[in-house]
């Protein structure tokens, strides 16, 4: 996840399907991915036949970790997240990483 988020500012996920009890392992991996992407100010675009409200069941949203991911998805997918300020943060992070790798 770190490699993807370091090397791509915008990440598209095609064929995304909402979560349910049977794909809990995928949900944990997705949660970890969203945490990394959010920290690094990546823009995530999910393509599929759903809205953000359909990604998790009501029962899943009882879990605070799932509510955090839901909130981050709403923010990441908003137009404000792709603002100039966030893009500057991405550039600064890349420059800092390059500097640290050369030292």
Coordinates of N, CA and C in Angstrom, one line a residue:
X1 N 0.8 -1.2 0.0 CA 0.0 0.0 0.0 C 0.9 1.3 0.0
X2 N 1.9 1.2 0.7 CA 2.8 2.4 0.8 C 3.5 2.6 -0.6
X3 N 3.9 1.6 -1.2 CA 4.5 1.7 -2.6 C 3.5 2.4 -3.5
X4 N 2.2 1.9 -3.5 CA 1.2 2.4 -4.4 C 1.0 3.9 -4.1
X5 N 0.8 4.2 -2.8 CA 0.5 5.6 -2.4 C 1.7 6.5 -2.6
X6 N 2.9 6.0 -2.6 CA 4.1 6.9 -2.8 C 4.2 7.2 -4.3
X7 N 3.8 6.3 -5.1 CA 4.1 6.5 -6.6 C 2.9 7.0 -7.4
X8 N 1.7 7.0 -6.8 CA 0.5 7.4 -7.6 C -0.3 8.4 -6.7
X9 N -0.6 9.6 -7.3 CA -1.4 10.5 -6.5 C -2.9 10.2 -6.5
X10 N -3.3 9.6 -7.6 CA -4.7 9.2 -7.8 C -4.8 7.7 -8.1
X11 N -5.6 7.0 -7.3 CA -5.7 5.6 -7.5 C -7.1 5.2 -7.8
X12 N -7.3 4.6 -9.0 CA -8.6 4.1 -9.4 C -8.8 2.6 -9.1
X13 N -9.9 2.2 -8.5 CA -10.2 0.8 -8.3 C -11.5 0.5 -9.0
X14 N -11.3 -0.3 -10.1 CA -12.4 -0.7 -10.9 C -13.1 -2.0 -10.4
X15 N -14.4 -2.1 -10.6 CA -15.1 -3.3 -10.2 C -15.2 -3.5 -8.7
X16 N -15.2 -2.4 -8.0 CA -15.2 -2.4 -6.5 C -16.6 -2.9 -6.1
X17 N -16.7 -3.8 -5.1 CA -18.0 -4.3 -4.6 C -18.1 -4.0 -3.1
X18 N -19.3 -3.7 -2.7 CA -19.5 -3.4 -1.3 C -19.2 -4.6 -0.4
X19 N -18.9 -4.3 0.9 CA -18.5 -5.4 1.8 C -19.7 -6.0 2.5
X20 N -19.5 -7.3 2.9 CA -20.5 -8.0 3.7 C -19.7 -9.0 4.6
X21 N -20.4 -9.7 5.4 CA -19.7 -10.6 6.4 C -18.8 -11.6 5.7
X22 N -19.1 -12.1 4.5 CA -18.3 -13.1 3.9 C -17.0 -12.6 3.4
X23 N -16.8 -11.3 3.2 CA -15.5 -10.8 2.7 C -14.8 -9.9 3.8
X24 N -14.8 -10.4 5.0 CA -14.2 -9.6 6.1 C -12.7 -9.5 5.9
X25 N -12.0 -10.5 5.4 CA -10.5 -10.4 5.2 C -10.2 -9.2 4.2
X26 N -11.0 -9.1 3.1 CA -10.8 -8.0 2.2 C -11.1 -6.7 2.8
X27 N -12.0 -6.7 3.7 CA -12.4 -5.4 4.4 C -11.2 -4.9 5.3
X28 N -10.5 -5.9 6.0 CA -9.4 -5.5 6.8 C -8.2 -4.9 5.9
X29 N -8.0 -5.6 4.8 CA -6.9 -5.1 3.9 C -7.3 -3.7 3.3
X30 N -8.6 -3.6 2.9 CA -9.1 -2.3 2.4 C -8.9 -1.2 3.5
X31 N -9.3 -1.5 4.7 CA -9.1 -0.5 5.8 C -7.7 -0.1 5.9
X32 N -6.7 -1.0 5.9 CA -5.3 -0.7 6.0 C -4.9 0.2 4.8
X33 N -5.4 -0.1 3.6 CA -5.1 0.7 2.4 C -5.6 2.1 2.5
X34 N -6.8 2.2 2.9 CA -7.4 3.6 3.1 C -6.7 4.4 4.1
X35 N -6.2 3.8 5.2 CA -5.5 4.5 6.2 C -4.2 5.1 5.6
X36 N -3.5 4.3 4.9 CA -2.2 4.7 4.2 C -2.5 5.8 3.2
X37 N -3.5 5.6 2.4 CA -3.9 6.6 1.4 C -4.3 7.9 2.0
X38 N -5.0 7.9 3.1 CA -5.5 9.1 3.7 C -4.3 9.8 4.3
X39 N -3.4 9.1 5.0 CA -2.2 9.8 5.6 C -1.4 10.5 4.5
X40 N -1.3 9.9 3.3 CA -0.4 10.4 2.3 C -1.2 11.3 1.3
X41 N -2.4 11.6 1.6 CA -3.2 12.6 0.8 C -3.5 12.1 -0.6
X42 N -3.6 10.8 -0.8 CA -3.9 10.3 -2.1 C -5.4 10.4 -2.4
X43 N -5.7 10.5 -3.6 CA -7.1 10.6 -4.0 C -7.5 9.2 -4.5
X44 N -8.6 8.6 -4.0 CA -9.1 7.3 -4.3 C -10.4 7.4 -5.0
X45 N -10.5 6.8 -6.2 CA -11.7 6.7 -7.0 C -12.1 5.3 -7.1
X46 N -13.3 5.0 -6.5 CA -13.9 3.6 -6.6 C -14.9 3.6 -7.7
X47 N -14.8 2.6 -8.6 CA -15.8 2.4 -9.6 C -16.6 1.2 -9.4
X48 N -17.9 1.3 -9.5 CA -18.8 0.2 -9.3 C -20.3 0.7 -9.2
X49 N -21.2 -0.2 -9.1 CA -22.6 0.1 -9.0 C -23.0 0.3 -7.6
X50 N -22.6 1.4 -7.0 CA -22.9 1.7 -5.6 C -22.7 3.1 -5.3
X51 N -23.1 3.5 -4.1 CA -22.7 4.8 -3.6 C -21.8 4.6 -2.3
X52 N -21.2 5.6 -1.8 CA -20.4 5.4 -0.6 C -21.2 4.8 0.5
X53 N -22.5 5.2 0.6 CA -23.3 4.7 1.7 C -23.6 3.2 1.6
X54 N -23.4 2.7 0.4 CA -23.7 1.2 0.2 C -22.5 0.3 0.5
X55 N -21.3 0.9 0.7 CA -20.1 0.1 0.8 C -20.2 -0.8 2.1
X56 N -20.7 -0.3 3.2 CA -20.8 -1.0 4.4 C -22.2 -1.3 4.8
X57 N -22.5 -2.4 5.5 CA -23.8 -2.6 6.0 C -24.0 -1.8 7.3
X58 N -25.2 -1.6 7.8 CA -25.5 -0.9 9.0 C -24.8 -1.5 10.2
X59 N -24.8 -2.8 10.2 CA -24.1 -3.6 11.3 C -22.6 -3.3 11.3
X60 N -22.0 -3.2 10.1 CA -20.6 -3.0 10.1 C -20.2 -1.6 10.6
X61 N -21.1 -0.6 10.4 CA -20.9 0.8 10.8 C -21.0 0.9 12.3
X62 N -21.4 -0.1 13.0 CA -21.3 -0.1 14.5 C -19.9 -0.1 15.0
X63 N -19.0 -0.7 14.2 CA -17.6 -0.8 14.5 C -16.9 0.6 14.3
X64 N -16.2 1.1 15.3 CA -15.6 2.4 15.2 C -14.5 2.5 14.1
X65 N -13.8 1.3 13.8 CA -12.8 1.3 12.8 C -13.5 1.4 11.4
X66 N -14.6 0.8 11.2 CA -15.3 0.9 10.0 C -15.9 2.3 9.8
X67 N -16.4 2.9 10.8 CA -16.9 4.3 10.7 C -15.8 5.2 10.4
X68 N -14.6 5.0 10.9 CA -13.4 5.8 10.5 C -13.1 5.7 9.0
X69 N -13.1 4.5 8.5 CA -12.9 4.3 7.1 C -14.0 4.9 6.2
X70 N -15.2 4.8 6.7 CA -16.3 5.4 6.0 C -16.2 6.9 5.9
X71 N -15.8 7.5 7.0 CA -15.6 8.9 7.1 C -14.4 9.4 6.1
X72 N -13.4 8.6 6.2 CA -12.2 8.9 5.3 C -12.5 8.7 3.8
X73 N -13.3 7.7 3.5 CA -13.8 7.6 2.1 C -14.6 8.8 1.6
X74 N -15.5 9.2 2.5 CA -16.3 10.4 2.1 C -15.4 11.6 1.9
X75 N -14.3 11.8 2.7 CA -13.4 12.9 2.6 C -12.5 12.7 1.3
X76 N -12.0 11.5 1.2 CA -11.1 11.3 0.1 C -11.8 11.4 -1.3
X77 N -13.0 11.1 -1.3 CA -13.8 11.2 -2.6 C -14.4 12.5 -2.8
X78 N -14.2 13.4 -1.9 CA -14.8 14.8 -2.1 C -13.9 15.6 -3.0
X79 N -14.5 16.6 -3.6 CA -13.7 17.5 -4.5 C -12.7 18.3 -3.7
X80 N -13.0 18.6 -2.4 CA -12.1 19.4 -1.6 C -10.8 18.7 -1.3
X81 N -10.8 17.4 -1.3 CA -9.6 16.6 -1.0 C -8.5 16.8 -2.1
X82 N -9.0 17.0 -3.3 CA -8.1 17.2 -4.5 C -7.7 18.7 -4.6
X83 N -7.8 19.4 -3.5 CA -7.5 20.9 -3.5 C -6.0 21.1 -3.7
X84 N -5.7 22.3 -4.0 CA -4.3 22.8 -4.2 C -3.5 22.5 -2.9
X85 N -4.1 22.7 -1.8 CA -3.4 22.5 -0.5 C -3.0 21.1 -0.3
X86 N -3.9 20.1 -0.7 CA -3.5 18.7 -0.6 C -2.5 18.3 -1.6
X87 N -2.5 18.9 -2.8 CA -1.5 18.6 -3.8 C -0.2 19.1 -3.3
X88 N -0.1 20.2 -2.7 CA 1.2 20.8 -2.1 C 1.7 19.8 -1.1
X89 N 0.8 19.2 -0.2 CA 1.3 18.3 0.8 C 1.9 17.1 0.1
X90 N 1.3 16.6 -1.0 CA 1.8 15.4 -1.7 C 3.2 15.8 -2.3
X91 N 3.4 16.9 -2.9 CA 4.7 17.3 -3.4 C 5.7 17.4 -2.3
X92 N 5.4 18.0 -1.2 CA 6.3 18.1 -0.1 C 6.7 16.8 0.4
X93 N 5.8 15.8 0.5 CA 6.1 14.5 1.0 C 7.0 13.8 0.0
X94 N 6.8 13.9 -1.3 CA 7.7 13.3 -2.3 C 9.1 13.9 -2.2
X95 N 9.2 15.2 -2.0 CA 10.5 15.9 -1.9 C 11.2 15.4 -0.7
X96 N 10.5 15.3 0.4 CA 11.1 14.9 1.7 C 11.6 13.5 1.6
X97 N 10.8 12.6 0.9 CA 11.2 11.2 0.8 C 12.5 11.1 -0.1
X98 N 12.5 11.8 -1.2 CA 13.7 11.8 -2.1 C 14.9 12.3 -1.3
X99 N 14.8 13.4 -0.5 CA 15.9 13.9 0.3 C 16.4 12.8 1.3
X100 N 15.5 12.2 2.0 CA 15.9 11.2 2.9 C 16.5 10.0 2.3
X101 N 16.1 9.6 1.1 CA 16.7 8.5 0.4 C 18.1 8.8 -0.1
X102 N 18.4 10.0 -0.4 CA 19.7 10.4 -0.9 C 20.7 10.7 0.3
X103 N 20.2 10.8 1.5 CA 21.1 11.1 2.6 C 21.8 9.9 3.1

